[in-house]
Amino acid sequence: MPAILLDTVFNPWDELQSYQEKHLQAGRYGATATFVGTMRDFNIDDSVSHMTLEHYPAMTQNFLDKLCAQSREKFALDDCLIIHRYGDIKPNEPIVLTVAWSAHRAQAFDACRYLMEELKARAPFWKKEITAGGERWVHDELRSSEK
Amino acid sequence: MSIEVQFFASLRESLGKQQVTLGYSDGLDVQAVWQQASDGAAMPDNTLCAINMEYVKTETPVNDGDEVAFFPPVTGG
């Protein structure tokens, strides 16, 4: 149940398959719920050429590790996985992958959503977007349109 | 006898500093650490605070050797 922070482009489907083959026991899980967050090329009516994702490395790792452990217990998961980018990111590149494996679909769906909502609400990452008008931090006002 | 203070994202840019080391004294809380580390700047209303990588409130006491961090609302995912 790792949380992995990467500063390079990753393929979420390859990562999911690789982790599942290495760490999940075939026949034990019946549901796999997945979320992939991808960078858009627009936000608040502006074109965004790229962004930089800053984080607080030790706290981010600590928070996401605990979130994985807590979610595994809360939803009786077989396992879960979080991969999150940091650094420079271009449109269409994956930013985040969350995966929840469980015996039945309800726990997997609920856990996958919980992982993402907790991550977005509390994991210490900060997006800075680069637009034609310059750089801007994606603060509270901008977040209201992200859901 | 010291405290490491870190600022992130827009707070780092507005204060013009990323890391500050303060001397420790009895009775310090997070608000007092901000005042010293920011040279008296007003703390933005939406500032989040952490001690040793756990979220805390501004009135939380700070101990010798702690790492205190200040940052704006998070926007990951």
mmCIF file of C-alpha atoms in Angstrom:
data_model
loop_
_atom_site.group_PDB
_atom_site.id
_atom_site.type_symbol
_atom_site.label_atom_id
_atom_site.label_comp_id
_atom_site.label_asym_id
_atom_site.label_seq_id
_atom_site.Cartn_x
_atom_site.Cartn_y
_atom_site.Cartn_z
ATOM 1 C CA MET A 1 0.000 0.000 0.000
ATOM 2 C CA PRO A 2 2.525 2.555 -1.065
ATOM 3 C CA ALA A 3 2.281 6.227 -1.849
ATOM 4 C CA ILE A 4 4.766 7.148 -4.562
ATOM 5 C CA LEU A 5 5.899 10.668 -5.501
ATOM 6 C CA LEU A 6 7.387 11.107 -8.981
ATOM 7 C CA ASP A 7 8.988 14.044 -10.804
ATOM 8 C CA THR A 8 8.775 12.322 -14.203
ATOM 9 C CA VAL A 9 5.914 11.362 -16.531
ATOM 10 C CA PHE A 10 4.282 8.031 -15.672
ATOM 11 C CA ASN A 11 1.776 5.737 -17.356
ATOM 12 C CA PRO A 12 -0.984 5.070 -14.782
ATOM 13 C CA TRP A 13 -2.230 1.914 -16.512
ATOM 14 C CA ASP A 14 1.249 0.360 -16.660
ATOM 15 C CA GLU A 15 1.838 1.262 -13.013
ATOM 16 C CA LEU A 16 -1.506 -0.227 -11.973
ATOM 17 C CA GLN A 17 -0.904 -3.468 -13.844
ATOM 18 C CA SER A 18 2.673 -3.785 -12.609
ATOM 19 C CA TYR A 19 1.707 -3.188 -8.963
ATOM 20 C CA GLN A 20 -1.272 -5.519 -9.188
ATOM 21 C CA GLU A 21 0.805 -8.361 -10.632
ATOM 22 C CA LYS A 22 3.502 -7.954 -7.971
ATOM 23 C CA HIS A 23 1.427 -7.325 -4.854
ATOM 24 C CA LEU A 24 -2.168 -8.565 -5.241
ATOM 25 C CA GLN A 25 -3.122 -12.188 -4.844
ATOM 26 C CA ALA A 26 -5.069 -13.414 -7.862
ATOM 27 C CA GLY A 27 -8.556 -14.574 -6.920
ATOM 28 C CA ARG A 28 -8.626 -12.691 -3.609
ATOM 29 C CA TYR A 29 -10.039 -9.370 -4.855
ATOM 30 C CA GLY A 30 -13.204 -8.844 -6.851
ATOM 31 C CA ALA A 31 -13.194 -5.089 -7.443
ATOM 32 C CA THR A 32 -10.594 -2.583 -8.601
ATOM 33 C CA ALA A 33 -11.607 1.081 -8.590
ATOM 34 C CA THR A 34 -9.306 3.594 -10.246
ATOM 35 C CA PHE A 35 -9.068 7.358 -10.575
ATOM 36 C CA VAL A 36 -6.622 9.164 -12.864
ATOM 37 C CA GLY A 37 -6.280 12.945 -12.682
ATOM 38 C CA THR A 38 -4.841 14.529 -15.837
ATOM 39 C CA MET A 39 -3.668 18.074 -16.428
ATOM 40 C CA ARG A 40 -6.060 20.224 -18.459
ATOM 41 C CA ASP A 41 -4.899 22.950 -20.847
ATOM 42 C CA PHE A 42 -7.459 25.409 -19.444
ATOM 43 C CA ASN A 43 -8.668 26.732 -16.080
ATOM 44 C CA ILE A 44 -11.064 29.606 -15.258
ATOM 45 C CA ASP A 45 -11.458 30.429 -18.951
ATOM 46 C CA ASP A 46 -7.698 30.777 -19.515
ATOM 47 C CA SER A 47 -5.388 28.585 -21.565
ATOM 48 C CA VAL A 48 -2.689 26.998 -19.414
ATOM 49 C CA SER A 49 0.587 26.116 -21.131
ATOM 50 C CA HIS A 50 2.030 24.095 -18.217
ATOM 51 C CA MET A 51 2.247 24.097 -14.458
ATOM 52 C CA THR A 52 4.647 23.504 -11.614
ATOM 53 C CA LEU A 53 3.499 21.378 -8.714
ATOM 54 C CA GLU A 54 5.341 22.215 -5.499
ATOM 55 C CA HIS A 55 5.113 20.008 -2.426
ATOM 56 C CA TYR A 56 6.452 19.636 1.108
ATOM 57 C CA PRO A 57 8.304 16.380 0.472
ATOM 58 C CA ALA A 58 8.500 14.775 3.916
ATOM 59 C CA MET A 59 5.003 15.853 4.970
ATOM 60 C CA THR A 60 3.472 14.785 1.657
ATOM 61 C CA GLN A 61 4.997 11.326 1.898
ATOM 62 C CA ASN A 62 3.988 11.025 5.538
ATOM 63 C CA PHE A 63 0.420 12.171 4.854
ATOM 64 C CA LEU A 64 -0.134 9.902 1.860
ATOM 65 C CA ASP A 65 1.396 6.859 3.593
ATOM 66 C CA LYS A 66 -0.978 7.354 6.516
ATOM 67 C CA LEU A 67 -3.921 7.918 4.162
ATOM 68 C CA CYS A 68 -3.213 4.593 2.457
ATOM 69 C CA ALA A 69 -2.992 2.748 5.757
ATOM 70 C CA GLN A 70 -6.114 4.419 7.145
ATOM 71 C CA SER A 71 -8.117 3.737 3.969
ATOM 72 C CA ARG A 72 -7.085 0.112 3.870
ATOM 73 C CA GLU A 73 -8.461 -0.380 7.365
ATOM 74 C CA LYS A 74 -11.541 1.870 6.999
ATOM 75 C CA PHE A 75 -12.793 0.139 3.854
ATOM 76 C CA ALA A 76 -11.398 -3.377 4.477
ATOM 77 C CA LEU A 77 -9.318 -3.130 1.307
ATOM 78 C CA ASP A 78 -7.035 -5.796 -0.026
ATOM 79 C CA ASP A 79 -4.675 -2.982 -0.998
ATOM 80 C CA CYS A 80 -4.483 0.569 -2.350
ATOM 81 C CA LEU A 81 -2.017 2.644 -4.323
ATOM 82 C CA ILE A 82 -1.383 6.378 -4.758
ATOM 83 C CA ILE A 83 1.025 7.846 -7.308
ATOM 84 C CA HIS A 84 1.357 11.630 -7.515
ATOM 85 C CA ARG A 85 3.524 13.855 -9.693
ATOM 86 C CA TYR A 86 5.440 16.926 -8.634
ATOM 87 C CA GLY A 87 7.622 19.384 -10.538
ATOM 88 C CA ASP A 88 6.920 20.595 -14.078
ATOM 89 C CA ILE A 89 3.799 19.099 -15.703
ATOM 90 C CA LYS A 90 2.392 19.584 -19.205
ATOM 91 C CA PRO A 91 -1.234 19.319 -20.383
ATOM 92 C CA ASN A 92 -2.475 15.759 -20.870
ATOM 93 C CA GLU A 93 0.113 14.312 -18.494
ATOM 94 C CA PRO A 94 -1.257 12.295 -15.561
ATOM 95 C CA ILE A 95 -0.984 14.097 -12.234
ATOM 96 C CA VAL A 96 -2.374 11.476 -9.877
ATOM 97 C CA LEU A 97 -3.431 7.827 -9.766
ATOM 98 C CA THR A 98 -5.455 6.299 -6.954
ATOM 99 C CA VAL A 99 -6.418 2.628 -6.910
ATOM 100 C CA ALA A 100 -8.434 0.606 -4.386
ATOM 101 C CA TRP A 101 -8.701 -3.185 -4.474
ATOM 102 C CA SER A 102 -11.379 -4.945 -2.427
ATOM 103 C CA ALA A 103 -13.605 -8.007 -2.375
ATOM 104 C CA HIS A 104 -16.701 -6.068 -3.489
ATOM 105 C CA ARG A 105 -17.378 -2.953 -5.548
ATOM 106 C CA ALA A 106 -18.896 -0.739 -2.859
ATOM 107 C CA GLN A 107 -15.737 -0.620 -0.759
ATOM 108 C CA ALA A 108 -13.533 -0.111 -3.808
ATOM 109 C CA PHE A 109 -15.631 2.782 -5.172
ATOM 110 C CA ASP A 110 -15.940 4.438 -1.764
ATOM 111 C CA ALA A 111 -12.263 4.052 -0.951
ATOM 112 C CA CYS A 112 -11.080 5.381 -4.308
ATOM 113 C CA ARG A 113 -13.214 8.493 -3.861
ATOM 114 C CA TYR A 114 -12.096 8.884 -0.246
ATOM 115 C CA LEU A 115 -8.422 8.675 -1.232
ATOM 116 C CA MET A 116 -8.864 11.458 -3.786
ATOM 117 C CA GLU A 117 -11.008 13.724 -1.621
ATOM 118 C CA GLU A 118 -8.625 13.485 1.342
ATOM 119 C CA LEU A 119 -5.627 14.003 -0.918
ATOM 120 C CA LYS A 120 -7.142 17.109 -2.496
ATOM 121 C CA ALA A 121 -8.245 18.543 0.835
ATOM 122 C CA ARG A 122 -5.106 17.953 2.905
ATOM 123 C CA ALA A 123 -2.022 16.698 1.020
ATOM 124 C CA PRO A 124 0.525 19.553 0.885
ATOM 125 C CA PHE A 125 0.811 20.209 -2.851
ATOM 126 C CA TRP A 126 0.501 23.613 -4.554
ATOM 127 C CA LYS A 127 -0.159 24.196 -8.234
ATOM 128 C CA LYS A 128 1.292 27.158 -10.068
ATOM 129 C CA GLU A 129 -0.174 27.587 -13.549
ATOM 130 C CA ILE A 130 1.615 29.306 -16.396
ATOM 131 C CA THR A 131 -0.783 31.134 -18.731
ATOM 132 C CA ALA A 132 -0.377 33.715 -21.499
ATOM 133 C CA GLY A 133 -0.963 36.343 -18.804
ATOM 134 C CA GLY A 134 1.819 35.051 -16.545
ATOM 135 C CA GLU A 135 2.135 32.740 -13.538
ATOM 136 C CA ARG A 136 -0.520 32.228 -10.854
ATOM 137 C CA TRP A 137 -0.990 30.033 -7.800
ATOM 138 C CA VAL A 138 -4.188 28.000 -7.878
ATOM 139 C CA HIS A 139 -5.642 29.248 -4.614
ATOM 140 C CA ASP A 140 -9.033 28.948 -2.944
ATOM 141 C CA GLU A 141 -11.048 30.971 -5.431
ATOM 142 C CA LEU A 142 -9.824 28.931 -8.373
ATOM 143 C CA ARG A 143 -10.497 25.638 -6.600
ATOM 144 C CA SER A 144 -14.232 26.279 -6.507
ATOM 145 C CA SER A 145 -14.495 25.371 -10.176
ATOM 146 C CA GLU A 146 -12.372 22.195 -9.979
ATOM 147 C CA LYS A 147 -14.947 19.685 -8.736
ATOM 148 C CA MET B 1 17.958 25.019 21.195
ATOM 149 C CA SER B 2 16.453 25.925 17.838
ATOM 150 C CA ILE B 3 13.367 25.685 15.655
ATOM 151 C CA GLU B 4 13.396 25.206 11.895
ATOM 152 C CA VAL B 5 10.710 27.189 10.079
ATOM 153 C CA GLN B 6 9.691 26.596 6.473
ATOM 154 C CA PHE B 7 7.443 28.561 4.114
ATOM 155 C CA PHE B 8 5.925 27.112 0.967
ATOM 156 C CA ALA B 9 4.391 28.250 -2.315
ATOM 157 C CA SER B 10 2.893 31.777 -2.345
ATOM 158 C CA LEU B 11 3.951 32.410 1.270
ATOM 159 C CA ARG B 12 7.562 31.662 0.380
ATOM 160 C CA GLU B 13 7.357 34.096 -2.510
ATOM 161 C CA SER B 14 5.569 36.889 -0.635
ATOM 162 C CA LEU B 15 7.931 36.699 2.364
ATOM 163 C CA GLY B 16 11.009 36.180 0.200
ATOM 164 C CA LYS B 17 12.305 33.338 2.332
ATOM 165 C CA GLN B 18 12.033 29.550 2.364
ATOM 166 C CA GLN B 19 13.673 28.536 5.614
ATOM 167 C CA VAL B 20 14.508 30.294 8.867
ATOM 168 C CA THR B 21 16.186 28.993 12.018
ATOM 169 C CA LEU B 22 14.949 30.543 15.265
ATOM 170 C CA GLY B 23 16.296 30.278 18.784
ATOM 171 C CA TYR B 24 13.980 28.371 21.125
ATOM 172 C CA SER B 25 12.464 29.973 24.196
ATOM 173 C CA ASP B 26 9.838 28.704 26.637
ATOM 174 C CA GLY B 27 6.205 29.475 25.926
ATOM 175 C CA LEU B 28 6.447 29.698 22.149
ATOM 176 C CA ASP B 29 3.390 28.794 20.099
ATOM 177 C CA VAL B 30 2.881 28.620 16.338
ATOM 178 C CA GLN B 31 1.584 32.198 16.124
ATOM 179 C CA ALA B 32 4.680 33.513 17.907
ATOM 180 C CA VAL B 33 6.939 31.509 15.606
ATOM 181 C CA TRP B 34 5.198 33.082 12.603
ATOM 182 C CA GLN B 35 5.698 36.578 14.025
ATOM 183 C CA GLN B 36 9.419 36.017 14.528
ATOM 184 C CA ALA B 37 10.094 34.111 11.321
ATOM 185 C CA SER B 38 8.095 36.487 9.104
ATOM 186 C CA ASP B 39 9.569 39.641 10.700
ATOM 187 C CA GLY B 40 6.122 40.695 11.902
ATOM 188 C CA ALA B 41 4.161 40.216 8.680
ATOM 189 C CA ALA B 42 0.412 39.669 8.965
ATOM 190 C CA MET B 43 -0.521 36.005 8.634
ATOM 191 C CA PRO B 44 -3.026 35.501 5.770
ATOM 192 C CA ASP B 45 -6.385 34.199 7.046
ATOM 193 C CA ASN B 46 -6.198 30.950 5.086
ATOM 194 C CA THR B 47 -2.668 29.991 6.203
ATOM 195 C CA LEU B 48 -2.188 26.363 7.224
ATOM 196 C CA CYS B 49 0.355 25.349 9.865
ATOM 197 C CA ALA B 50 2.210 22.125 10.635
ATOM 198 C CA ILE B 51 4.601 20.947 13.325
ATOM 199 C CA ASN B 52 6.820 18.000 12.458
ATOM 200 C CA MET B 53 4.631 17.327 9.387
ATOM 201 C CA GLU B 54 1.301 17.194 11.244
ATOM 202 C CA TYR B 55 -1.397 19.871 10.899
ATOM 203 C CA VAL B 56 -1.754 22.092 13.996
ATOM 204 C CA LYS B 57 -3.524 25.279 15.052
ATOM 205 C CA THR B 58 -1.832 28.630 15.605
ATOM 206 C CA GLU B 59 -2.154 28.308 19.383
ATOM 207 C CA THR B 60 -0.337 24.956 19.477
ATOM 208 C CA PRO B 61 2.818 25.040 21.642
ATOM 209 C CA VAL B 62 6.168 24.618 19.904
ATOM 210 C CA ASN B 63 8.978 22.559 21.421
ATOM 211 C CA ASP B 64 12.726 22.783 21.027
ATOM 212 C CA GLY B 65 13.860 21.026 17.854
ATOM 213 C CA ASP B 66 10.464 21.211 16.129
ATOM 214 C CA GLU B 67 10.056 21.837 12.416
ATOM 215 C CA VAL B 68 7.280 24.386 11.879
ATOM 216 C CA ALA B 69 5.799 24.948 8.417
ATOM 217 C CA PHE B 70 3.427 27.566 7.018
ATOM 218 C CA PHE B 71 1.640 27.253 3.686
ATOM 219 C CA PRO B 72 -1.460 28.354 1.759
ATOM 220 C CA PRO B 73 -4.486 26.119 1.038
ATOM 221 C CA VAL B 74 -3.409 22.965 -0.768
ATOM 222 C CA THR B 75 -4.200 22.280 -4.419
ATOM 223 C CA GLY B 76 -2.967 18.812 -5.291
ATOM 224 C CA GLY B 77 -4.641 16.070 -7.279
#
